[in-house]
Short mmCIF file of C-alpha atoms and ligand atoms in Angstrom, two decimals:
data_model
loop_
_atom_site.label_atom_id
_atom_site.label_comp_id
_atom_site.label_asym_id
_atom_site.label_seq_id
_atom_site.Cartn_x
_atom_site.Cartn_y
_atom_site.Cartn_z
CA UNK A 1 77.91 100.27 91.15
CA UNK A 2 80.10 101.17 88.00
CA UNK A 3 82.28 98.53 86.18
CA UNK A 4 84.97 100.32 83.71
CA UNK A 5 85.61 98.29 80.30
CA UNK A 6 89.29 100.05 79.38
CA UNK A 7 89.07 99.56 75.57
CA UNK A 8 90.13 101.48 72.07
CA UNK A 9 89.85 100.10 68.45
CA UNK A 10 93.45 101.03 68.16
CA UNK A 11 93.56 97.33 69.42
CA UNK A 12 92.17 95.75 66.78
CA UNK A 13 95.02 97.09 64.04
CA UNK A 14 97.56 94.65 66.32
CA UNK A 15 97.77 92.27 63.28
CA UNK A 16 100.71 89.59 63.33
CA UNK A 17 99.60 87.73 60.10
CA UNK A 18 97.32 85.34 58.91
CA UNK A 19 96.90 82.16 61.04
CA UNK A 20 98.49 83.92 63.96
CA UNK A 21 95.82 82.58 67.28
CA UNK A 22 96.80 86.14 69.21
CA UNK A 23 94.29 88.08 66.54
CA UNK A 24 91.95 90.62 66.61
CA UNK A 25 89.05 88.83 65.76
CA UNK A 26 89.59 87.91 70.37
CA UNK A 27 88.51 91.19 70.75
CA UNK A 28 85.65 91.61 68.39
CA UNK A 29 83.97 88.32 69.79
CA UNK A 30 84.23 89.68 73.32
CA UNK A 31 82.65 93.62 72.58
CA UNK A 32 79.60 91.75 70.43
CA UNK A 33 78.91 89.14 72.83
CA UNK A 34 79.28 91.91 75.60
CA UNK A 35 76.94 94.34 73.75
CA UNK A 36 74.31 91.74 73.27
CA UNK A 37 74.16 90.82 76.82
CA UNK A 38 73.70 94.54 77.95
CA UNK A 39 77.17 95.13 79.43
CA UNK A 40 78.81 97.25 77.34
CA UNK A 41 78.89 100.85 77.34
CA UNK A 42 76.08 102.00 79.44
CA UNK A 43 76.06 104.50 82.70
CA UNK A 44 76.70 101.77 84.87
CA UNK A 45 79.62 100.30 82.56
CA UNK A 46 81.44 102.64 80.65
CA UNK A 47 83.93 102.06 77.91
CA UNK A 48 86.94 104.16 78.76
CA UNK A 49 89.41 104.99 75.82
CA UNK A 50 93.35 104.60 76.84
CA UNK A 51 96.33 107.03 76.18
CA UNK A 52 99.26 105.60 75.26
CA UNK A 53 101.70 104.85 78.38
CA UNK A 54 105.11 107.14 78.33
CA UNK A 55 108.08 105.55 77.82
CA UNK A 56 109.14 106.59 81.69
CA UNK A 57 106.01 104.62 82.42
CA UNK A 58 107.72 101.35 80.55
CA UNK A 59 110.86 101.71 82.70
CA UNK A 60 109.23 100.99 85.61
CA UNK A 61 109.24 97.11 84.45
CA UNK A 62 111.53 97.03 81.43
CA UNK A 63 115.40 97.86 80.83
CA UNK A 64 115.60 100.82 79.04
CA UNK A 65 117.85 98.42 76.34
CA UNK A 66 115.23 96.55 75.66
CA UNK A 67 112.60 98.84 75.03
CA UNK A 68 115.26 100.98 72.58
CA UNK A 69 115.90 97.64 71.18
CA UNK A 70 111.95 96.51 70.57
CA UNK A 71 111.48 100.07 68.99
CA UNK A 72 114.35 99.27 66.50
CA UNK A 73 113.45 95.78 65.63
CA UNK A 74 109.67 97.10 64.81
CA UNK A 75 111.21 99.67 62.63
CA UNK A 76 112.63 96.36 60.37
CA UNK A 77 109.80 94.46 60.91
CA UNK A 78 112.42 91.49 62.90
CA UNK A 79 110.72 89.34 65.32
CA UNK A 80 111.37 88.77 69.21
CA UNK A 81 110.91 85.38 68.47
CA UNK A 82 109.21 82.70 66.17
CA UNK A 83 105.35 83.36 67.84
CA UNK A 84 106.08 87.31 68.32
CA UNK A 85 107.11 89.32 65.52
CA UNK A 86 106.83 92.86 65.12
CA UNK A 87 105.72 95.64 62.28
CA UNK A 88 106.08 99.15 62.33
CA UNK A 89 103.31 100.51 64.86
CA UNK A 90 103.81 97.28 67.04
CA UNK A 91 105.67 99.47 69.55
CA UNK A 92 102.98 102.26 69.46
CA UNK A 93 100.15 100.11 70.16
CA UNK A 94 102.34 98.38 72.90
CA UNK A 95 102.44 101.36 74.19
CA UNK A 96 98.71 101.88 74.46
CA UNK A 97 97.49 98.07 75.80
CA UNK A 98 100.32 99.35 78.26
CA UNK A 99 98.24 102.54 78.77
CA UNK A 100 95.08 100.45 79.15
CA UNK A 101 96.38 98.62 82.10
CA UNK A 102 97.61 101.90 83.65
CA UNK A 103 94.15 103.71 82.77
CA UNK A 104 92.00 100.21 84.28
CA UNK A 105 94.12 101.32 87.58
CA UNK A 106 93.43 104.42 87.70
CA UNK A 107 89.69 104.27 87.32
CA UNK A 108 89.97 101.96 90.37
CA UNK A 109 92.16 103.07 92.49
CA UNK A 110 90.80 106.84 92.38
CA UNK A 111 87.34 105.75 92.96
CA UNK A 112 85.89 106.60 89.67
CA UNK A 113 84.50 103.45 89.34
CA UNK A 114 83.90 100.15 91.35
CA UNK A 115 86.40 98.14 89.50
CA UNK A 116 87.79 97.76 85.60
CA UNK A 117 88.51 95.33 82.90
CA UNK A 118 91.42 96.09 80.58
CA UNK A 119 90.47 94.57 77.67
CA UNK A 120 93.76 94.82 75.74
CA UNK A 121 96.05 93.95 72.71
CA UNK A 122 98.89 92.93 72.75
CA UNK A 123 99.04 90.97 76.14
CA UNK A 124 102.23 91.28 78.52
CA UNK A 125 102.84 88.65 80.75
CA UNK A 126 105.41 86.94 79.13
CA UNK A 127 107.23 89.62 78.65
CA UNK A 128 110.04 90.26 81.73
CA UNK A 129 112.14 93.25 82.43
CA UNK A 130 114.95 92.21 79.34
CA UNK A 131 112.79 90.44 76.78
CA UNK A 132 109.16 90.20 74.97
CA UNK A 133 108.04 86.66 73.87
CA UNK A 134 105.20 84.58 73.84
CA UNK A 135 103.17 87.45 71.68
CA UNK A 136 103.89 89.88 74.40
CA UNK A 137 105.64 93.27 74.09
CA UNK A 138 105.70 94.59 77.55
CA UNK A 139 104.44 93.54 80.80
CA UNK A 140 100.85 95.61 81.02
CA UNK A 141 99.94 94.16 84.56
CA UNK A 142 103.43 95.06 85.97
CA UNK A 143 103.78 98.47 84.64
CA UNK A 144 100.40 99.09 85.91
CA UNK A 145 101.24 97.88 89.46
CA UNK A 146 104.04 99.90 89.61
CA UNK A 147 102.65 102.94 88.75
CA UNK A 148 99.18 102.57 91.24
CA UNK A 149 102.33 101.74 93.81
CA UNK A 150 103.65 105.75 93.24
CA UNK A 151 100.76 107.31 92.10
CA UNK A 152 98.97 106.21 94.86
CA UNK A 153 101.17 104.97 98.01
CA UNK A 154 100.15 101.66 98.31
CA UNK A 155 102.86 98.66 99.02
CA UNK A 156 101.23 95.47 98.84
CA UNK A 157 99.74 94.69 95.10
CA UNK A 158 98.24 90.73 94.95
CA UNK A 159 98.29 89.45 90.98
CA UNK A 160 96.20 86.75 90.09
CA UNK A 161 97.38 84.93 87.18
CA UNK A 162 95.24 82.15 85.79
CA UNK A 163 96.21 82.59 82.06
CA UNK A 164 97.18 78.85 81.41
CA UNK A 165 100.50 79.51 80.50
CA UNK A 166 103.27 80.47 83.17
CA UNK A 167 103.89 84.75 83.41
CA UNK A 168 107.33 83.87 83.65
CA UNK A 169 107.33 87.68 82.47
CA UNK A 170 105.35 89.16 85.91
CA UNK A 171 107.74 86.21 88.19
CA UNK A 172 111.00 88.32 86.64
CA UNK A 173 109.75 91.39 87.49
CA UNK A 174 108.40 91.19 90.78
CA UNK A 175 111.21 88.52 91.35
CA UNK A 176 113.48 90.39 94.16
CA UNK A 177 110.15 92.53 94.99
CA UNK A 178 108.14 91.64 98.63
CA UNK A 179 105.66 94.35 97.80
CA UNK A 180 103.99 91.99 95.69
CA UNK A 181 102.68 88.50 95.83
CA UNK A 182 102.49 86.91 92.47
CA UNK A 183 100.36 84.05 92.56
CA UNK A 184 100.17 81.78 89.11
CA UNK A 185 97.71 78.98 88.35
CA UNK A 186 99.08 77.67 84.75
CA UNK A 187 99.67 74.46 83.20
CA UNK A 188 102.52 72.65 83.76
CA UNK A 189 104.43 71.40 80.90
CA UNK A 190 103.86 73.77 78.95
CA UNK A 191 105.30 77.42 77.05
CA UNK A 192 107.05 78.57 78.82
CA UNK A 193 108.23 75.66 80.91
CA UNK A 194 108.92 77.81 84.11
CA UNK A 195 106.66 78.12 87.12
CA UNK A 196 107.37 75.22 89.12
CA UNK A 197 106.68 75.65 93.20
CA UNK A 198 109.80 75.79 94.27
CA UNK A 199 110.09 79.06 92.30
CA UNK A 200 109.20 80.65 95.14
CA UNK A 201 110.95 84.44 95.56
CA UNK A 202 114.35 85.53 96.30
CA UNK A 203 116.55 86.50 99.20
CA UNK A 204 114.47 88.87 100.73
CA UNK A 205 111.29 88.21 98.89
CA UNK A 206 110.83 84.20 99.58
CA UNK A 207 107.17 82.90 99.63
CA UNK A 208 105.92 86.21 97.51
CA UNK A 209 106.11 84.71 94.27
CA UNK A 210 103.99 80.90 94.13
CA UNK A 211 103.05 78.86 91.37
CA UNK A 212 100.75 76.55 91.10
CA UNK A 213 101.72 74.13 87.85
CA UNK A 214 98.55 72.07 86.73
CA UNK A 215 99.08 68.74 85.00
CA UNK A 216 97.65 68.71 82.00
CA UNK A 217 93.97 67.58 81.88
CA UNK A 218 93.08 69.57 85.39
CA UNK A 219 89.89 71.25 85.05
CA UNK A 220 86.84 72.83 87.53
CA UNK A 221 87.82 70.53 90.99
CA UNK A 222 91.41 71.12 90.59
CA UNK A 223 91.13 75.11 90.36
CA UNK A 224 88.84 75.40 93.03
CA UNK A 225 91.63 73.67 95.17
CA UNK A 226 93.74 76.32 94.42
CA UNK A 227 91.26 79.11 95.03
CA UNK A 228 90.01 77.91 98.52
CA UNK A 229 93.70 76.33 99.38
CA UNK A 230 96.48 78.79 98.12
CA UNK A 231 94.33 82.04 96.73
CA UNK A 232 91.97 82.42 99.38
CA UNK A 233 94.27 81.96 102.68
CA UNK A 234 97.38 84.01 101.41
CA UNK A 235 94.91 86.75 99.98
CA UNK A 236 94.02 86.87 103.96
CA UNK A 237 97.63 86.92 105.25
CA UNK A 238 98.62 89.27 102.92
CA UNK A 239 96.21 92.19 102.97
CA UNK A 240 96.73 93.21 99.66
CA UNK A 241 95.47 97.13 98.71
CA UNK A 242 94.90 96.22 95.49
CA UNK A 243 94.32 92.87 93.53
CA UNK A 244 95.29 92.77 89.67
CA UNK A 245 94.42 89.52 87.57
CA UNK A 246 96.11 88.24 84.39
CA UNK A 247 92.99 87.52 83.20
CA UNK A 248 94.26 84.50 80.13
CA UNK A 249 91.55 82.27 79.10
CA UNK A 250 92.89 79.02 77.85
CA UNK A 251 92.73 77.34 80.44
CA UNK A 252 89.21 76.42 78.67
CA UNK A 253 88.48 73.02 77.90
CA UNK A 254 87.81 74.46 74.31
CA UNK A 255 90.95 76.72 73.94
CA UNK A 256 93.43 75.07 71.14
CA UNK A 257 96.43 75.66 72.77
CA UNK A 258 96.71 73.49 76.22
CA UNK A 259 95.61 70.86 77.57
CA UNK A 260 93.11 72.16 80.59
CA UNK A 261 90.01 71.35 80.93
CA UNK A 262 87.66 74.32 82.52
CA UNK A 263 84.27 75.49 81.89
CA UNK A 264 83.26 78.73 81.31
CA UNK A 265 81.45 79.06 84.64
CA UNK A 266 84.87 78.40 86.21
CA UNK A 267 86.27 81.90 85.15
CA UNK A 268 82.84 83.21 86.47
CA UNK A 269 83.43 81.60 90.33
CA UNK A 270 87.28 82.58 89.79
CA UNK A 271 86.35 86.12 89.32
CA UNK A 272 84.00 85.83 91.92
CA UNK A 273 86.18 84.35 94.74
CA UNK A 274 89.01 87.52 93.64
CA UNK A 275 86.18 90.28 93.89
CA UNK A 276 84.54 89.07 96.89
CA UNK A 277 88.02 89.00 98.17
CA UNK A 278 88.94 92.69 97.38
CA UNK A 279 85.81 93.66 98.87
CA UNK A 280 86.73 91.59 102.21
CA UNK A 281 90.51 93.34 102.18
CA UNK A 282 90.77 96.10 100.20
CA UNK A 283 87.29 98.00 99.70
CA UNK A 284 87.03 96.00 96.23
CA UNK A 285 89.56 97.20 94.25
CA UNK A 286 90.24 94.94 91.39
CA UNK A 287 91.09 95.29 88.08
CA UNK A 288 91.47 92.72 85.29
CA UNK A 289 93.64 92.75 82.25
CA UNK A 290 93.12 90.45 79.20
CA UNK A 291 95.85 87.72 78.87
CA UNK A 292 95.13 85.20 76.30
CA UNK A 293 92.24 82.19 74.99
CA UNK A 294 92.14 81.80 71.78
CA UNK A 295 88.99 79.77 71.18
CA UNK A 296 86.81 82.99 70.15
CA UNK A 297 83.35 81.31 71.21
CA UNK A 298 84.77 80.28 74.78
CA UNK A 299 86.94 83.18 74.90
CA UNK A 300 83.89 85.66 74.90
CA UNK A 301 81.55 83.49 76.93
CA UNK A 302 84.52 83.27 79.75
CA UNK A 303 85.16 86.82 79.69
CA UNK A 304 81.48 87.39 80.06
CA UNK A 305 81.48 85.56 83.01
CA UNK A 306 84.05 87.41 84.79
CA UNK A 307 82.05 90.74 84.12
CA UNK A 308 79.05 89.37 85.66
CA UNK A 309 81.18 88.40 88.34
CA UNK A 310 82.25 91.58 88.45
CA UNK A 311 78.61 93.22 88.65
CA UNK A 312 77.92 91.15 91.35
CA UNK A 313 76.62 88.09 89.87
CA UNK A 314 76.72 84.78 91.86
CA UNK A 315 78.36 81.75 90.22
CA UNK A 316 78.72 78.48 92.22
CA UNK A 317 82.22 76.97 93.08
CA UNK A 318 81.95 73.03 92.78
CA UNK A 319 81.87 71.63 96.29
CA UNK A 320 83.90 68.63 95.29
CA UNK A 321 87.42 69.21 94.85
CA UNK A 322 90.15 67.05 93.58
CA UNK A 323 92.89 66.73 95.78
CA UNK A 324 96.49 67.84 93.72
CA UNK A 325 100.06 66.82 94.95
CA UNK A 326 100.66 70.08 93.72
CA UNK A 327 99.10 71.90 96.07
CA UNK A 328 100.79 69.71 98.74
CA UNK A 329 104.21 70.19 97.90
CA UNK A 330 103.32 74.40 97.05
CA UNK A 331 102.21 74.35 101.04
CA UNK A 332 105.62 72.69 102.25
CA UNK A 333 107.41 75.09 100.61
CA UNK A 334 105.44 77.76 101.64
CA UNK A 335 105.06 76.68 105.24
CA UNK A 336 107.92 78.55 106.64
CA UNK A 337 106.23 81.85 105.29
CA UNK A 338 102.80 81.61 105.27
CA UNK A 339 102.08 79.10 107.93
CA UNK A 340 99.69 77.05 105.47
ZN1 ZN B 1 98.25 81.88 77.78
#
């Protein structure tokens, strides 16, 4: 069984100043805390360089005016807004955490390997098809989806999202799009305030795009309500042919930037319940990209959790579950589509 980790230390020279939580030093903690536990680089899990995606690639999520206009505003150095600003090879290495996500696909869905982490700078799923923000550039797990879509004529792409802030970015995208369920587990208040349930897909595309908004303070019994209630039952009624996961990880009771309150174990029984899902529906393909966390400790031991979960490692779901009114309300509006 081969696990690909997409990687390049091209990543690490995405730099947006001192203080900034999005920094390199994410990545770092994850490859040492991956090498010391024997997962990283080896026969069985190879590190995979990137190439940079094209700019053709980009269009198949973005405007064209706003990837002209992103190239400009790196060329001054002028931010997309107060938490993302930009420097002169922001664009380029944009272009290659793009070309991660593409390569992570590719590895999968050709049969190279098993299944693939993306473990990329900058993240992308906060940025939609007119506008970065929210330290994201372009939309890595959408331009990926896309692409595996044409390369390899597939239709029905299921993304995880349980980053804990909204991918308003990914919703915008995949908006108007039936191909693809987007299913987000984030908190709620919070950055960037969308992602309520009755967000739920347009004309044409209703019930293919469902949120899940946590109050703040949810933790392990609350998420595995939404993985054996919402995940689990529309990943069966949905047959994806490929699962993709925004894989953010501050939903951590740790992380300093929202108010959640998971373990690290949880990302390992998350992973687990989307892998043994892919392997139930679509002969396991799966591929994760990196989202955010930003506590490095927690970040690293989460992420090594998931790759466990990925080699097959068994991590145990709490049995007790906290019931949400969340969840409720997501099924009523849902009910007409999905029959939950
Ligand atoms: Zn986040």
């Amino acid at each position: 069984m081969k696990t690909a980790l997409v990687y390049s230390e091209r990543y690490l020279e995405h730099d947006l100043g001192y203080g900034h939580p999005e920094c390199p030093e994410r990545l770092d903690a994850i490859v040492k805390l991956l090498e010391k536990n024997n997962l990283w680089n080896s026969p069985e899990i190879p590190v995979v360089a990137p190439s940079p995606a094209s700019v053709e690639d980009i269009r198949l999520a973005h405007d064209p005016e706003y990837i002209s206009l992103f190239e400009q505003l790196c060329k001054t150095g002028a931010a997309i807004d107060g938490d993302t600003p930009t420097y002169r090879n922001a664009y380029e290495i944009a272009l290659l955490s793009a070309g991660g996500a593409i390569k992570a696909g590719q590895l999968v869905m050709s049969g190279e390997v098993d299944n693939a982490f993306g473990l990329l700078r900058p993240p992308g799923h906060h940025a939609s098809r007119a506008r970065g923000g929210g330290f994201c550039y372009f939309d890595n797990i959408a331009i990926m989806t896309r692409r595996m879509q044409r390369d390899f004529g597939i239709s029905r792409v299921l993304i995880l999202d349980f980053d804990a802030h909204h991918g308003n970015g990914t919703q915008d995208i995949f908006y108007e799009d039936p191909s693809v369920l987007y299913i987000s587990f984030h908190q709620y208040p919070l950055y960037p305030w969308t992602g309520t349930v009755d967000e739920t897909g347009a004309r044409g595309a209703e019930g293919y795009n469902v949120n899940v908004p946590m109050p703040p303070g949810s933790g392990d019994r609350e998420y595995a309500a939404a993985i054996n209630e919402i995940f689990k039952p529309l990943c069966e009624k949905f047959k994806p042919q490929l699962i993709a996961v925004s894989a953010g990880f501050d939903a951590h009771a740790m992380d300093p930037l929202t108010q959640l309150e998971l373990s690290s174990e949880a990302f390992g029984w998350m992973a687990q319940a989307t892998v043994d899902a892919a392997k139930r529906l679509c002969g396991g393909k799966i591929v994760f990209l990196l989202e955010g966390g930003y506590d490095l400790r927690f970040l690293s031991e989460s992420v090594l959790n998931v790759v466990r979960a990925m080699r097959g490692e068994k991590f145990k779901i709490p049995e007790k579950v906290n019931k949400l009114k969340v969840i409720d309300d997501l099924k009523k509006a849902l009910a007409c589509k999905w029959g939950l």
